[in-house]
PDB file of C-alpha atoms in Angstrom:
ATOM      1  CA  UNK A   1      16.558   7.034   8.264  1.00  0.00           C
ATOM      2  CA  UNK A   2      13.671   5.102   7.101  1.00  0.00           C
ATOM      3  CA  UNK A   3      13.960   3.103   3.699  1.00  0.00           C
ATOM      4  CA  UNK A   4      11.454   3.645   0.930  1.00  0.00           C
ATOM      5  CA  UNK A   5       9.388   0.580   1.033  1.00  0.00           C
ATOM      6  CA  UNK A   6      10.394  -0.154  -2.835  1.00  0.00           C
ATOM      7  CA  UNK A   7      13.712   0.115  -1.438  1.00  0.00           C
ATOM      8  CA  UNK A   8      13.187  -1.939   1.381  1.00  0.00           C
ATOM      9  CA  UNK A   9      13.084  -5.505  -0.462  1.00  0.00           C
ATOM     10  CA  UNK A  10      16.041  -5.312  -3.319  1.00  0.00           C
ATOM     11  CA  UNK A  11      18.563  -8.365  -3.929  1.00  0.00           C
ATOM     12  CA  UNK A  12      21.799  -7.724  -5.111  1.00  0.00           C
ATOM     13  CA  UNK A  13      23.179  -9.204  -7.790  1.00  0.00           C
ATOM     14  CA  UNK A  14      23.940 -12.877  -6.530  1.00  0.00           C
ATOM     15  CA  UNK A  15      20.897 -13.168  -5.086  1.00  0.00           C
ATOM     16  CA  UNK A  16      18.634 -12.018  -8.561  1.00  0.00           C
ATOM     17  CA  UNK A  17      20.951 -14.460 -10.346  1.00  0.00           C
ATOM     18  CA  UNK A  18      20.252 -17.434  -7.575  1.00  0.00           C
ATOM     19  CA  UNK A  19      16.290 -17.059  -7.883  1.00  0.00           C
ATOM     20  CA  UNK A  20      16.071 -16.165 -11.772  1.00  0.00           C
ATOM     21  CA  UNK A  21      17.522 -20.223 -11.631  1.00  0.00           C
ATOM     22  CA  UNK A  22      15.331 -21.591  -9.389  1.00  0.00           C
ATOM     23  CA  UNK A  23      12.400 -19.681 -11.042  1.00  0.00           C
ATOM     24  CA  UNK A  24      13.989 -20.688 -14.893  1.00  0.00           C
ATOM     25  CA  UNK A  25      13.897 -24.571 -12.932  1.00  0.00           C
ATOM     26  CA  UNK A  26      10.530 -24.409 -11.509  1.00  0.00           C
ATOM     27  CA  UNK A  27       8.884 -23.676 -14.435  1.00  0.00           C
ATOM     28  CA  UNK A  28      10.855 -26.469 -16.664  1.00  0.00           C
ATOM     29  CA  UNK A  29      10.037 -29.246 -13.372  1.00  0.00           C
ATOM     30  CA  UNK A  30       6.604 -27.961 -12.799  1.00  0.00           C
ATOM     31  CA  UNK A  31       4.883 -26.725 -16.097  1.00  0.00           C
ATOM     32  CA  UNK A  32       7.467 -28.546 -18.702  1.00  0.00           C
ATOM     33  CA  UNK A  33       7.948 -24.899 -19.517  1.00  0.00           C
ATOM     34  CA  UNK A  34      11.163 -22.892 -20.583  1.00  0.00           C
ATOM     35  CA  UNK A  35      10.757 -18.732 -19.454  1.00  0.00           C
ATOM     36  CA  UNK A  36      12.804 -16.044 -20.684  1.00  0.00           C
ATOM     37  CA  UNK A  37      14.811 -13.470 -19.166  1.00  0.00           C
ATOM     38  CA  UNK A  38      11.907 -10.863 -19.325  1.00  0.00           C
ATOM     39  CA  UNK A  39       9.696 -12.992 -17.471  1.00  0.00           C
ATOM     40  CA  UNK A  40      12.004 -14.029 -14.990  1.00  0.00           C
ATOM     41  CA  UNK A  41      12.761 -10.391 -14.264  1.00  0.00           C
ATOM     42  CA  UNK A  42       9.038  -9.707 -14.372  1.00  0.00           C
ATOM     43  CA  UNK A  43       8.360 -12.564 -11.890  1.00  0.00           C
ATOM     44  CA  UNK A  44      11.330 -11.806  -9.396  1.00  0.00           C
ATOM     45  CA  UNK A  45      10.052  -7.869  -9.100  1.00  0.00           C
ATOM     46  CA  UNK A  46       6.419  -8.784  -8.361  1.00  0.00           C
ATOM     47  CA  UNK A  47       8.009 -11.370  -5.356  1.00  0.00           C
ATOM     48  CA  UNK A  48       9.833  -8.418  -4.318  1.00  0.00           C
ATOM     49  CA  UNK A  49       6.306  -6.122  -4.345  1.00  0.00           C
ATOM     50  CA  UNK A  50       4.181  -7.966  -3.340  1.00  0.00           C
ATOM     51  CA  UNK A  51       5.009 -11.344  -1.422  1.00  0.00           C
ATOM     52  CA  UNK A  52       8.471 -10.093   0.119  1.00  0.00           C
ATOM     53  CA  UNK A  53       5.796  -7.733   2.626  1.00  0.00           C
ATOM     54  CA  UNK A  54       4.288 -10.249   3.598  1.00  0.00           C
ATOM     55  CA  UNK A  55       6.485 -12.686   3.867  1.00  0.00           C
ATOM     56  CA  UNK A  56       8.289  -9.891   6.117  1.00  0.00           C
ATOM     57  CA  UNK A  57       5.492  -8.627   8.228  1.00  0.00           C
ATOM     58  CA  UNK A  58       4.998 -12.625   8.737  1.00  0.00           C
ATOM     59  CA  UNK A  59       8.622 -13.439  10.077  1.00  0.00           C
ATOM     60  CA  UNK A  60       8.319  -9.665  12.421  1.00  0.00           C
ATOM     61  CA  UNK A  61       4.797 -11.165  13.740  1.00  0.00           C
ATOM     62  CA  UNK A  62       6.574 -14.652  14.721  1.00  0.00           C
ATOM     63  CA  UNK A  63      10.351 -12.978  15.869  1.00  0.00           C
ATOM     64  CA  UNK A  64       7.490 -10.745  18.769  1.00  0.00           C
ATOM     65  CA  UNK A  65       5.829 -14.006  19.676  1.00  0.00           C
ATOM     66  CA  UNK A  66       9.044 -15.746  20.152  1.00  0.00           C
ATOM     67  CA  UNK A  67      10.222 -12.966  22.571  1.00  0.00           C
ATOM     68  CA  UNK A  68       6.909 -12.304  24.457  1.00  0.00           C
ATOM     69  CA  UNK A  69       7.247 -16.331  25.119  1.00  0.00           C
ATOM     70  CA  UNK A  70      10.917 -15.850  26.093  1.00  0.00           C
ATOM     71  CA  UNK A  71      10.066 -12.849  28.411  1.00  0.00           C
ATOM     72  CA  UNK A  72       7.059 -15.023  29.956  1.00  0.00           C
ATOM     73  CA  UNK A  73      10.526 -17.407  30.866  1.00  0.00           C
ATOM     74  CA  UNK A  74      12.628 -14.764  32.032  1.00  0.00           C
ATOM     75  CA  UNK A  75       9.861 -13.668  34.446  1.00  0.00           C
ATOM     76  CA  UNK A  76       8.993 -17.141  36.155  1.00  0.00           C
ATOM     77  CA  UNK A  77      12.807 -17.591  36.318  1.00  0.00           C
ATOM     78  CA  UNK A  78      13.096 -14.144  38.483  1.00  0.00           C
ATOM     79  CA  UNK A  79      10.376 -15.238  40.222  1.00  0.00           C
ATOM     80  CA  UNK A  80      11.982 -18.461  40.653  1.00  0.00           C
ATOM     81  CA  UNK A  81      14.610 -17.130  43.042  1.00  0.00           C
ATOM     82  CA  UNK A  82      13.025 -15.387  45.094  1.00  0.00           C
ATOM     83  CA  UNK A  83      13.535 -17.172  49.124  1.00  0.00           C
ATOM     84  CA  UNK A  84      11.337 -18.976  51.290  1.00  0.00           C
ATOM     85  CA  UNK A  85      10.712 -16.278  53.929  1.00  0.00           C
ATOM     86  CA  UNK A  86       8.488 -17.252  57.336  1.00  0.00           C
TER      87      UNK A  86
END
């Protein structure tokens, strides 16, 4: 069964918790800044919309190069073994 793509990209309860903090500490470090909850909320479901795809799609595009270079190996290998016949 195929997941709803809204569906696809939710964090549980740790997780939301764990980047509401960094987001609360980036904003303090980087913009001398302190966010509230709503924003933090607001922030972590428009990562979730809209970078989390990406982000996704990006890390599916490099796991398919890594194994189209790995199957390149495995065939020079086979290849590899193959006898010296006159």
């Amino acid at each position: 069964m195929r997941k709803k793509r809204n569906e696809m990209f939710q964090l549980n309860d740790k997780q939301k918790k764990q980047l509401s903090s960094e987001i609360k500490a980036h904003y303090l470090d980087v913009r001398g800044e302190e966010i509230g909850m709503i924003e933090e909320q607001q922030l972590i479901e428009l990562f979730c919309e809209k970078l989390a795809p990406i982000v996704y799609n990006k890390a599916l595009d490099d796991s398919m190069y890594w194994l189209k270079e790995q199957a390149s190996n495995l065939e020079s290998d086979y290849y590899m073994l193959y006898k010296n016949v006159l």
